[in-house]
PDB file of C-alpha atoms in Angstrom:
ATOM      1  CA  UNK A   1     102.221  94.894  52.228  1.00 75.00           C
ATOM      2  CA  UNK A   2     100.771  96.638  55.219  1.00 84.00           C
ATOM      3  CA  UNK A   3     103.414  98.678  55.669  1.00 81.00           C
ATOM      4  CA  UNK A   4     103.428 100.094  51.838  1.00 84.00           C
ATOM      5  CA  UNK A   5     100.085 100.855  52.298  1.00 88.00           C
ATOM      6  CA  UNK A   6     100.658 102.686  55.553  1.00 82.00           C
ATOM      7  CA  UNK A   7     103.033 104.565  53.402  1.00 81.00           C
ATOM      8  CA  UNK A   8     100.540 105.241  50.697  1.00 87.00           C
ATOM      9  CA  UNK A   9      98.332 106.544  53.304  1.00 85.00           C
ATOM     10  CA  UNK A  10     100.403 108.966  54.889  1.00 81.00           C
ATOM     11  CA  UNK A  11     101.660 110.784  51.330  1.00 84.00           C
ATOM     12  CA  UNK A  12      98.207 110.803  50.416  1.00 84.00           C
ATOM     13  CA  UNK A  13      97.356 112.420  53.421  1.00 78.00           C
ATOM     14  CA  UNK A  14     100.262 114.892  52.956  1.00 79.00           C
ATOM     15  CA  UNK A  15      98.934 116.038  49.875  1.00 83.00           C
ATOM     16  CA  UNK A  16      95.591 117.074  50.853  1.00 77.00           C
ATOM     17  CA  UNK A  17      95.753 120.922  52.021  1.00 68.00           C
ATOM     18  CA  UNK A  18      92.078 120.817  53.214  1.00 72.00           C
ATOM     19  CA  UNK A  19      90.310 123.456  55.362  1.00 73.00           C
ATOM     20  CA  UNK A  20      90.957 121.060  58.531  1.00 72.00           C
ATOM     21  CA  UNK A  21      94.122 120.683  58.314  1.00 73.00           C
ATOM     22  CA  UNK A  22      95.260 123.340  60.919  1.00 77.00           C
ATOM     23  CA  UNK A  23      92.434 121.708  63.188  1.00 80.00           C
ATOM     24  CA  UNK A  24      93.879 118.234  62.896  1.00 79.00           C
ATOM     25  CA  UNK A  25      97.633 119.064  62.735  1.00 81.00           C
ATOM     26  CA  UNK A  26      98.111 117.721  66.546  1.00 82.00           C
ATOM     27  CA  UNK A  27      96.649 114.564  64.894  1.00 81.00           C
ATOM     28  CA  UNK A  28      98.331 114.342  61.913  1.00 81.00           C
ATOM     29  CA  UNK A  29     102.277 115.173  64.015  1.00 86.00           C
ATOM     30  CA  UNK A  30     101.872 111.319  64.597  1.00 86.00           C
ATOM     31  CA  UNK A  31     102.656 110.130  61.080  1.00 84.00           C
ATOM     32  CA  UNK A  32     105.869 112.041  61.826  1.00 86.00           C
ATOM     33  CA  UNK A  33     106.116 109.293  64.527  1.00 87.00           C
ATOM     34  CA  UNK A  34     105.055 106.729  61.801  1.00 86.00           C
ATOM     35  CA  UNK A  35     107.422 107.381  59.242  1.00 86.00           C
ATOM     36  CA  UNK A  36     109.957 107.148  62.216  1.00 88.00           C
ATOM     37  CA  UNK A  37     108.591 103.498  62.742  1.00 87.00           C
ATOM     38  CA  UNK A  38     108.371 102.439  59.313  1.00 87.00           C
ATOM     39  CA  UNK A  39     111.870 103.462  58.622  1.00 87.00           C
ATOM     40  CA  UNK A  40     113.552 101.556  61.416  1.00 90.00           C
ATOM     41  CA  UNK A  41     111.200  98.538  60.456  1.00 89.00           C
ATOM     42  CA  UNK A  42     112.792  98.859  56.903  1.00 88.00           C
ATOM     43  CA  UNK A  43     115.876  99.000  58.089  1.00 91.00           C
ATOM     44  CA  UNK A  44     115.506  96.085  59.826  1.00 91.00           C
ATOM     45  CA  UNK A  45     114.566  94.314  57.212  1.00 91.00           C
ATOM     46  CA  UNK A  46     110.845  94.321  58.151  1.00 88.00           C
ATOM     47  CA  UNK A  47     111.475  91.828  60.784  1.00 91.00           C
ATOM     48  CA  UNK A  48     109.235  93.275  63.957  1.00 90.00           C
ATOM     49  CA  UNK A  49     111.051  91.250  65.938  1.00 94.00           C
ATOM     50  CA  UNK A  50     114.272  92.133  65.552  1.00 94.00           C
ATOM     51  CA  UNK A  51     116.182  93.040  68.634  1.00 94.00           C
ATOM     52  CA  UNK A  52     117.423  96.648  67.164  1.00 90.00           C
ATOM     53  CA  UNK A  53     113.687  97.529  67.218  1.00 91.00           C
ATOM     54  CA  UNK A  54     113.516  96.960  71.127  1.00 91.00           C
ATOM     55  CA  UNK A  55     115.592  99.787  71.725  1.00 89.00           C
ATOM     56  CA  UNK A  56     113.905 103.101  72.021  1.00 87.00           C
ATOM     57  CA  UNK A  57     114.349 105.975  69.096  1.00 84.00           C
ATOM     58  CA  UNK A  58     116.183 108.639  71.450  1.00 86.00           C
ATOM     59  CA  UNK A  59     115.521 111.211  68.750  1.00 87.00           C
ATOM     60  CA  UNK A  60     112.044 110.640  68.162  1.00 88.00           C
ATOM     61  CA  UNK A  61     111.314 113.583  70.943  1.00 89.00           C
ATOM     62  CA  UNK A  62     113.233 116.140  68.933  1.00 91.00           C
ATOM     63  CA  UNK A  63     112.109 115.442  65.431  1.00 87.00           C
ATOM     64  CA  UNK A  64     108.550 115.398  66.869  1.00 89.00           C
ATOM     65  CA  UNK A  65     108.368 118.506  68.289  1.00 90.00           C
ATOM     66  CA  UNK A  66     110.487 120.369  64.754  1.00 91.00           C
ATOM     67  CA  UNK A  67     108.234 119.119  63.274  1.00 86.00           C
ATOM     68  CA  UNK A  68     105.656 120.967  64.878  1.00 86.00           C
ATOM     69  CA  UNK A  69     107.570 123.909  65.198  1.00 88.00           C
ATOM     70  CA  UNK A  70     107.720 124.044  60.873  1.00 85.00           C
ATOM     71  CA  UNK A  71     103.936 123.228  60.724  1.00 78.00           C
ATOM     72  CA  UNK A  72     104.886 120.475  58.955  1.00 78.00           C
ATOM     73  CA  UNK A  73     103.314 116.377  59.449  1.00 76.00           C
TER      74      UNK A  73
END
């Protein structure tokens, strides 16, 4: 449940084109990071303690910082 309306949360909050939205883009990069989390944590079948999750997302860096390079969050 929390992590659907994490979900909800971030689309809604890629939907709003407000007049901050340049300000707060450094901000808003780490839902990238989020929807990197919540994926893995689906894919694990939202069991936080399953061992896959222990190992580190190697491409987090990269999608990260094309992400920022498209403007995009």
């Amino acid at each position: 449940a929390v992590v659907a309306r994490a979900g909800e949360h971030l689309a809604e909050a890629r939907r709003y084109r407000g007049p901050y939205v340049n300000r707060a883009r450094p901000l808003l990069l780490m839902a990238r990071l989020a929807d990197m989390h919540v994926a893995r944590l689906a894919q694990a079948g939202m069991d936080p303690f399953d061992p896959a999750l222990a190992r580190p997302l190697a491409t987090r860096h990269l999608k990260l910082a094309w992400a920022a390079a498209r403007g995009k969050f």
